Amino acid sequence: MEIHIGTSWDFFKLKSANPKTIFSYLVEGLYKLAEDVENKKVNPDTKIRGFIYYLNESSVKKFGFKTRKPNFFEWILFSLNYLELCILQSISYKRISLVKLDNIQIITIYGKELLKYKTVFKDAHDNFQRRYAIKPIITTSPAPNKKQLREVA
């Protein structure tokens, strides 16, 4: 399973696509993924992989990911997206910014390992919400009742 921080469209759609918001959404997504493993929606033996350039090594290790440098083929794939990533990072930082090549890493973790870090993801997300008033991107709202549906129609 591949994890991503979003598409180009997501960056343009967000009112505030800054590093803090993106990080908050990342840990929220990891928490929800851990819940899905716990609820058997995702197989615990699923290998989860990501290509990152925006997290430092200490954050990656704190969340239980194993890291490695990309192989030759992965560097080629990365180079095809480099310009787009620089544009997205520039939007995020609100200034011209180049992706640092020494930050490029491949991260991996198995679903069952995510469960060990579920509280870490939740705590990090809650901390960012308190500090920066970031609204959750994944919401669970109850389905509308028949009266509400008639009022909309």
PDB file of C-alpha atoms in Angstrom:
ATOM      1  CA  MET A   1       0.000   0.000   0.000  1.00  0.00           C
ATOM      2  CA  GLU A   2       1.350   3.435  -0.917  1.00  0.00           C
ATOM      3  CA  ILE A   3       0.786   6.464   1.287  1.00  0.00           C
ATOM      4  CA  HIS A   4       0.741   9.996  -0.096  1.00  0.00           C
ATOM      5  CA  ILE A   5       0.237  13.416   1.415  1.00  0.00           C
ATOM      6  CA  GLY A   6      -2.171  14.307  -1.352  1.00  0.00           C
ATOM      7  CA  THR A   7      -2.412  15.347  -4.948  1.00  0.00           C
ATOM      8  CA  SER A   8      -1.652  18.680  -6.560  1.00  0.00           C
ATOM      9  CA  TRP A   9      -5.374  19.380  -6.565  1.00  0.00           C
ATOM     10  CA  ASP A  10      -5.488  18.871  -2.781  1.00  0.00           C
ATOM     11  CA  PHE A  11      -2.817  21.524  -2.284  1.00  0.00           C
ATOM     12  CA  PHE A  12      -4.720  24.069  -4.357  1.00  0.00           C
ATOM     13  CA  LYS A  13      -8.029  23.177  -2.699  1.00  0.00           C
ATOM     14  CA  LEU A  14      -6.776  23.577   0.871  1.00  0.00           C
ATOM     15  CA  LYS A  15      -7.216  27.038   2.330  1.00  0.00           C
ATOM     16  CA  SER A  16      -3.996  26.633   4.270  1.00  0.00           C
ATOM     17  CA  ALA A  17      -1.550  24.161   2.726  1.00  0.00           C
ATOM     18  CA  ASN A  18       1.284  24.833   5.129  1.00  0.00           C
ATOM     19  CA  PRO A  19       3.675  22.265   6.629  1.00  0.00           C
ATOM     20  CA  LYS A  20       1.798  22.163   9.959  1.00  0.00           C
ATOM     21  CA  THR A  21      -1.541  21.454   8.274  1.00  0.00           C
ATOM     22  CA  ILE A  22      -0.052  18.816   6.013  1.00  0.00           C
ATOM     23  CA  PHE A  23       1.699  17.129   8.937  1.00  0.00           C
ATOM     24  CA  SER A  24      -1.536  17.147  10.938  1.00  0.00           C
ATOM     25  CA  TYR A  25      -3.396  15.500   8.043  1.00  0.00           C
ATOM     26  CA  LEU A  26      -0.602  12.937   7.693  1.00  0.00           C
ATOM     27  CA  VAL A  27      -0.786  11.821  11.329  1.00  0.00           C
ATOM     28  CA  GLU A  28      -4.590  11.836  11.176  1.00  0.00           C
ATOM     29  CA  GLY A  29      -4.435   9.553   8.136  1.00  0.00           C
ATOM     30  CA  LEU A  30      -1.933   7.245   9.830  1.00  0.00           C
ATOM     31  CA  TYR A  31      -4.205   7.054  12.885  1.00  0.00           C
ATOM     32  CA  LYS A  32      -7.215   6.172  10.698  1.00  0.00           C
ATOM     33  CA  LEU A  33      -5.108   3.582   8.871  1.00  0.00           C
ATOM     34  CA  ALA A  34      -4.138   2.030  12.223  1.00  0.00           C
ATOM     35  CA  GLU A  35      -7.840   1.920  13.131  1.00  0.00           C
ATOM     36  CA  ASP A  36      -8.572   0.146   9.843  1.00  0.00           C
ATOM     37  CA  VAL A  37      -5.902  -2.450  10.646  1.00  0.00           C
ATOM     38  CA  GLU A  38      -7.400  -2.858  14.110  1.00  0.00           C
ATOM     39  CA  ASN A  39     -10.911  -3.283  12.649  1.00  0.00           C
ATOM     40  CA  LYS A  40      -9.652  -5.819  10.066  1.00  0.00           C
ATOM     41  CA  LYS A  41     -10.402  -3.510   7.110  1.00  0.00           C
ATOM     42  CA  VAL A  42      -6.689  -3.639   6.261  1.00  0.00           C
ATOM     43  CA  ASN A  43      -4.653  -6.827   6.556  1.00  0.00           C
ATOM     44  CA  PRO A  44      -2.070  -6.523   9.385  1.00  0.00           C
ATOM     45  CA  ASP A  45       0.562  -8.039   7.066  1.00  0.00           C
ATOM     46  CA  THR A  46       0.103  -5.260   4.492  1.00  0.00           C
ATOM     47  CA  LYS A  47       3.357  -3.462   3.783  1.00  0.00           C
ATOM     48  CA  ILE A  48       2.856   0.294   3.747  1.00  0.00           C
ATOM     49  CA  ARG A  49       5.360   2.337   1.792  1.00  0.00           C
ATOM     50  CA  GLY A  50       5.922   5.986   1.097  1.00  0.00           C
ATOM     51  CA  PHE A  51       8.368   8.236  -0.699  1.00  0.00           C
ATOM     52  CA  ILE A  52       9.079  11.217   1.556  1.00  0.00           C
ATOM     53  CA  TYR A  53      11.043  14.425   1.428  1.00  0.00           C
ATOM     54  CA  TYR A  54       9.168  16.569   3.977  1.00  0.00           C
ATOM     55  CA  LEU A  55       9.809  14.743   7.263  1.00  0.00           C
ATOM     56  CA  ASN A  56      13.034  14.637   9.182  1.00  0.00           C
ATOM     57  CA  GLU A  57      14.603  11.382  10.326  1.00  0.00           C
ATOM     58  CA  SER A  58      13.565  11.782  13.979  1.00  0.00           C
ATOM     59  CA  SER A  59       9.854  12.160  13.066  1.00  0.00           C
ATOM     60  CA  VAL A  60      10.009   9.145  10.785  1.00  0.00           C
ATOM     61  CA  LYS A  61      11.611   6.994  13.508  1.00  0.00           C
ATOM     62  CA  LYS A  62       9.197   8.325  16.167  1.00  0.00           C
ATOM     63  CA  PHE A  63       6.329   6.954  14.057  1.00  0.00           C
ATOM     64  CA  GLY A  64       7.937   3.523  13.706  1.00  0.00           C
ATOM     65  CA  PHE A  65       8.914   3.684  10.037  1.00  0.00           C
ATOM     66  CA  LYS A  66      12.016   2.030   8.695  1.00  0.00           C
ATOM     67  CA  THR A  67      13.928   4.186   6.217  1.00  0.00           C
ATOM     68  CA  ARG A  68      16.259   3.670   3.318  1.00  0.00           C
ATOM     69  CA  LYS A  69      17.612   5.704   0.449  1.00  0.00           C
ATOM     70  CA  PRO A  70      15.907   5.217  -2.925  1.00  0.00           C
ATOM     71  CA  ASN A  71      17.434   2.830  -5.441  1.00  0.00           C
ATOM     72  CA  PHE A  72      18.362   3.911  -8.968  1.00  0.00           C
ATOM     73  CA  PHE A  73      14.910   3.199 -10.427  1.00  0.00           C
ATOM     74  CA  GLU A  74      13.187   5.090  -7.598  1.00  0.00           C
ATOM     75  CA  TRP A  75      15.477   8.100  -8.187  1.00  0.00           C
ATOM     76  CA  ILE A  76      14.352   8.132 -11.819  1.00  0.00           C
ATOM     77  CA  LEU A  77      10.685   8.075 -10.762  1.00  0.00           C
ATOM     78  CA  PHE A  78      11.351  10.847  -8.258  1.00  0.00           C
ATOM     79  CA  SER A  79      13.057  13.001 -10.881  1.00  0.00           C
ATOM     80  CA  LEU A  80       9.919  12.842 -13.062  1.00  0.00           C
ATOM     81  CA  ASN A  81       7.954  14.539 -10.259  1.00  0.00           C
ATOM     82  CA  TYR A  82      10.639  16.884  -8.977  1.00  0.00           C
ATOM     83  CA  LEU A  83       9.293  20.088 -10.574  1.00  0.00           C
ATOM     84  CA  GLU A  84       5.761  19.436  -9.329  1.00  0.00           C
ATOM     85  CA  LEU A  85       7.023  18.687  -5.814  1.00  0.00           C
ATOM     86  CA  CYS A  86       9.014  21.936  -5.774  1.00  0.00           C
ATOM     87  CA  ILE A  87       5.881  23.858  -6.812  1.00  0.00           C
ATOM     88  CA  LEU A  88       3.802  22.177  -4.097  1.00  0.00           C
ATOM     89  CA  GLN A  89       6.459  22.767  -1.468  1.00  0.00           C
ATOM     90  CA  SER A  90       6.702  26.419  -2.555  1.00  0.00           C
ATOM     91  CA  ILE A  91       2.935  26.759  -2.112  1.00  0.00           C
ATOM     92  CA  SER A  92       3.227  25.153   1.306  1.00  0.00           C
ATOM     93  CA  TYR A  93       6.047  27.454   2.462  1.00  0.00           C
ATOM     94  CA  LYS A  94       4.606  30.489   0.630  1.00  0.00           C
ATOM     95  CA  ARG A  95       8.001  31.138  -0.980  1.00  0.00           C
ATOM     96  CA  ILE A  96      10.120  29.623  -3.739  1.00  0.00           C
ATOM     97  CA  SER A  97      11.505  26.389  -2.329  1.00  0.00           C
ATOM     98  CA  LEU A  98      13.396  23.451  -3.772  1.00  0.00           C
ATOM     99  CA  VAL A  99      13.018  19.924  -2.428  1.00  0.00           C
ATOM    100  CA  LYS A 100      16.281  18.964  -0.730  1.00  0.00           C
ATOM    101  CA  LEU A 101      17.622  15.823  -2.318  1.00  0.00           C
ATOM    102  CA  ASP A 102      19.329  14.689   0.872  1.00  0.00           C
ATOM    103  CA  ASN A 103      15.886  14.465   2.564  1.00  0.00           C
ATOM    104  CA  ILE A 104      14.583  11.899   0.070  1.00  0.00           C
ATOM    105  CA  GLN A 105      13.771   8.593   1.749  1.00  0.00           C
ATOM    106  CA  ILE A 106      11.651   5.515   1.253  1.00  0.00           C
ATOM    107  CA  ILE A 107       9.711   4.664   4.402  1.00  0.00           C
ATOM    108  CA  THR A 108       8.081   1.329   5.170  1.00  0.00           C
ATOM    109  CA  ILE A 109       6.007  -0.166   7.945  1.00  0.00           C
ATOM    110  CA  TYR A 110       3.641  -3.122   8.248  1.00  0.00           C
ATOM    111  CA  GLY A 111       0.011  -2.686   9.263  1.00  0.00           C
ATOM    112  CA  LYS A 112       0.482  -4.571  12.532  1.00  0.00           C
ATOM    113  CA  GLU A 113       3.365  -2.230  13.450  1.00  0.00           C
ATOM    114  CA  LEU A 114       1.087   0.794  12.961  1.00  0.00           C
ATOM    115  CA  LEU A 115      -1.001  -0.434  15.879  1.00  0.00           C
ATOM    116  CA  LYS A 116       1.952   0.078  18.243  1.00  0.00           C
ATOM    117  CA  TYR A 117       2.096   3.753  17.242  1.00  0.00           C
ATOM    118  CA  LYS A 118      -1.646   4.480  17.123  1.00  0.00           C
ATOM    119  CA  THR A 119      -1.549   6.597  20.303  1.00  0.00           C
ATOM    120  CA  VAL A 120       1.536   8.445  19.030  1.00  0.00           C
ATOM    121  CA  PHE A 121      -0.376   9.397  15.845  1.00  0.00           C
ATOM    122  CA  LYS A 122      -3.444  10.413  17.855  1.00  0.00           C
ATOM    123  CA  ASP A 123      -1.415  12.486  20.328  1.00  0.00           C
ATOM    124  CA  ALA A 124       0.494  14.250  17.533  1.00  0.00           C
ATOM    125  CA  HIS A 125      -2.751  15.019  15.701  1.00  0.00           C
ATOM    126  CA  ASP A 126      -4.537  16.276  18.810  1.00  0.00           C
ATOM    127  CA  ASN A 127      -1.517  18.398  19.730  1.00  0.00           C
ATOM    128  CA  PHE A 128      -1.511  20.065  16.306  1.00  0.00           C
ATOM    129  CA  GLN A 129      -5.257  20.649  16.441  1.00  0.00           C
ATOM    130  CA  ARG A 130      -4.946  22.342  19.845  1.00  0.00           C
ATOM    131  CA  ARG A 131      -1.948  24.452  18.872  1.00  0.00           C
ATOM    132  CA  TYR A 132      -2.966  25.486  15.381  1.00  0.00           C
ATOM    133  CA  ALA A 133      -6.752  24.952  15.274  1.00  0.00           C
ATOM    134  CA  ILE A 134      -6.489  22.598  12.291  1.00  0.00           C
ATOM    135  CA  LYS A 135      -9.801  21.058  11.282  1.00  0.00           C
ATOM    136  CA  PRO A 136      -9.817  17.310  10.696  1.00  0.00           C
ATOM    137  CA  ILE A 137      -9.810  16.319   7.037  1.00  0.00           C
ATOM    138  CA  ILE A 138     -11.512  12.968   7.641  1.00  0.00           C
ATOM    139  CA  THR A 139     -14.898  13.457   9.201  1.00  0.00           C
ATOM    140  CA  THR A 140     -17.488  10.983  10.278  1.00  0.00           C
ATOM    141  CA  SER A 141     -20.901  12.547  10.354  1.00  0.00           C
ATOM    142  CA  PRO A 142     -24.140  10.644  10.797  1.00  0.00           C
ATOM    143  CA  ALA A 143     -26.213   9.962   7.713  1.00  0.00           C
ATOM    144  CA  PRO A 144     -29.021  12.481   7.204  1.00  0.00           C
ATOM    145  CA  ASN A 145     -32.471  11.341   8.293  1.00  0.00           C
ATOM    146  CA  LYS A 146     -35.500  11.348   5.957  1.00  0.00           C
ATOM    147  CA  LYS A 147     -36.706  14.742   7.217  1.00  0.00           C
ATOM    148  CA  GLN A 148     -33.342  16.344   6.480  1.00  0.00           C
ATOM    149  CA  LEU A 149     -33.309  14.799   3.002  1.00  0.00           C
ATOM    150  CA  ARG A 150     -36.828  16.197   2.267  1.00  0.00           C
ATOM    151  CA  GLU A 151     -35.729  19.651   3.442  1.00  0.00           C
ATOM    152  CA  VAL A 152     -32.803  19.594   1.017  1.00  0.00           C
ATOM    153  CA  ALA A 153     -35.039  18.454  -1.869  1.00  0.00           C
TER     154      ALA A 153
END
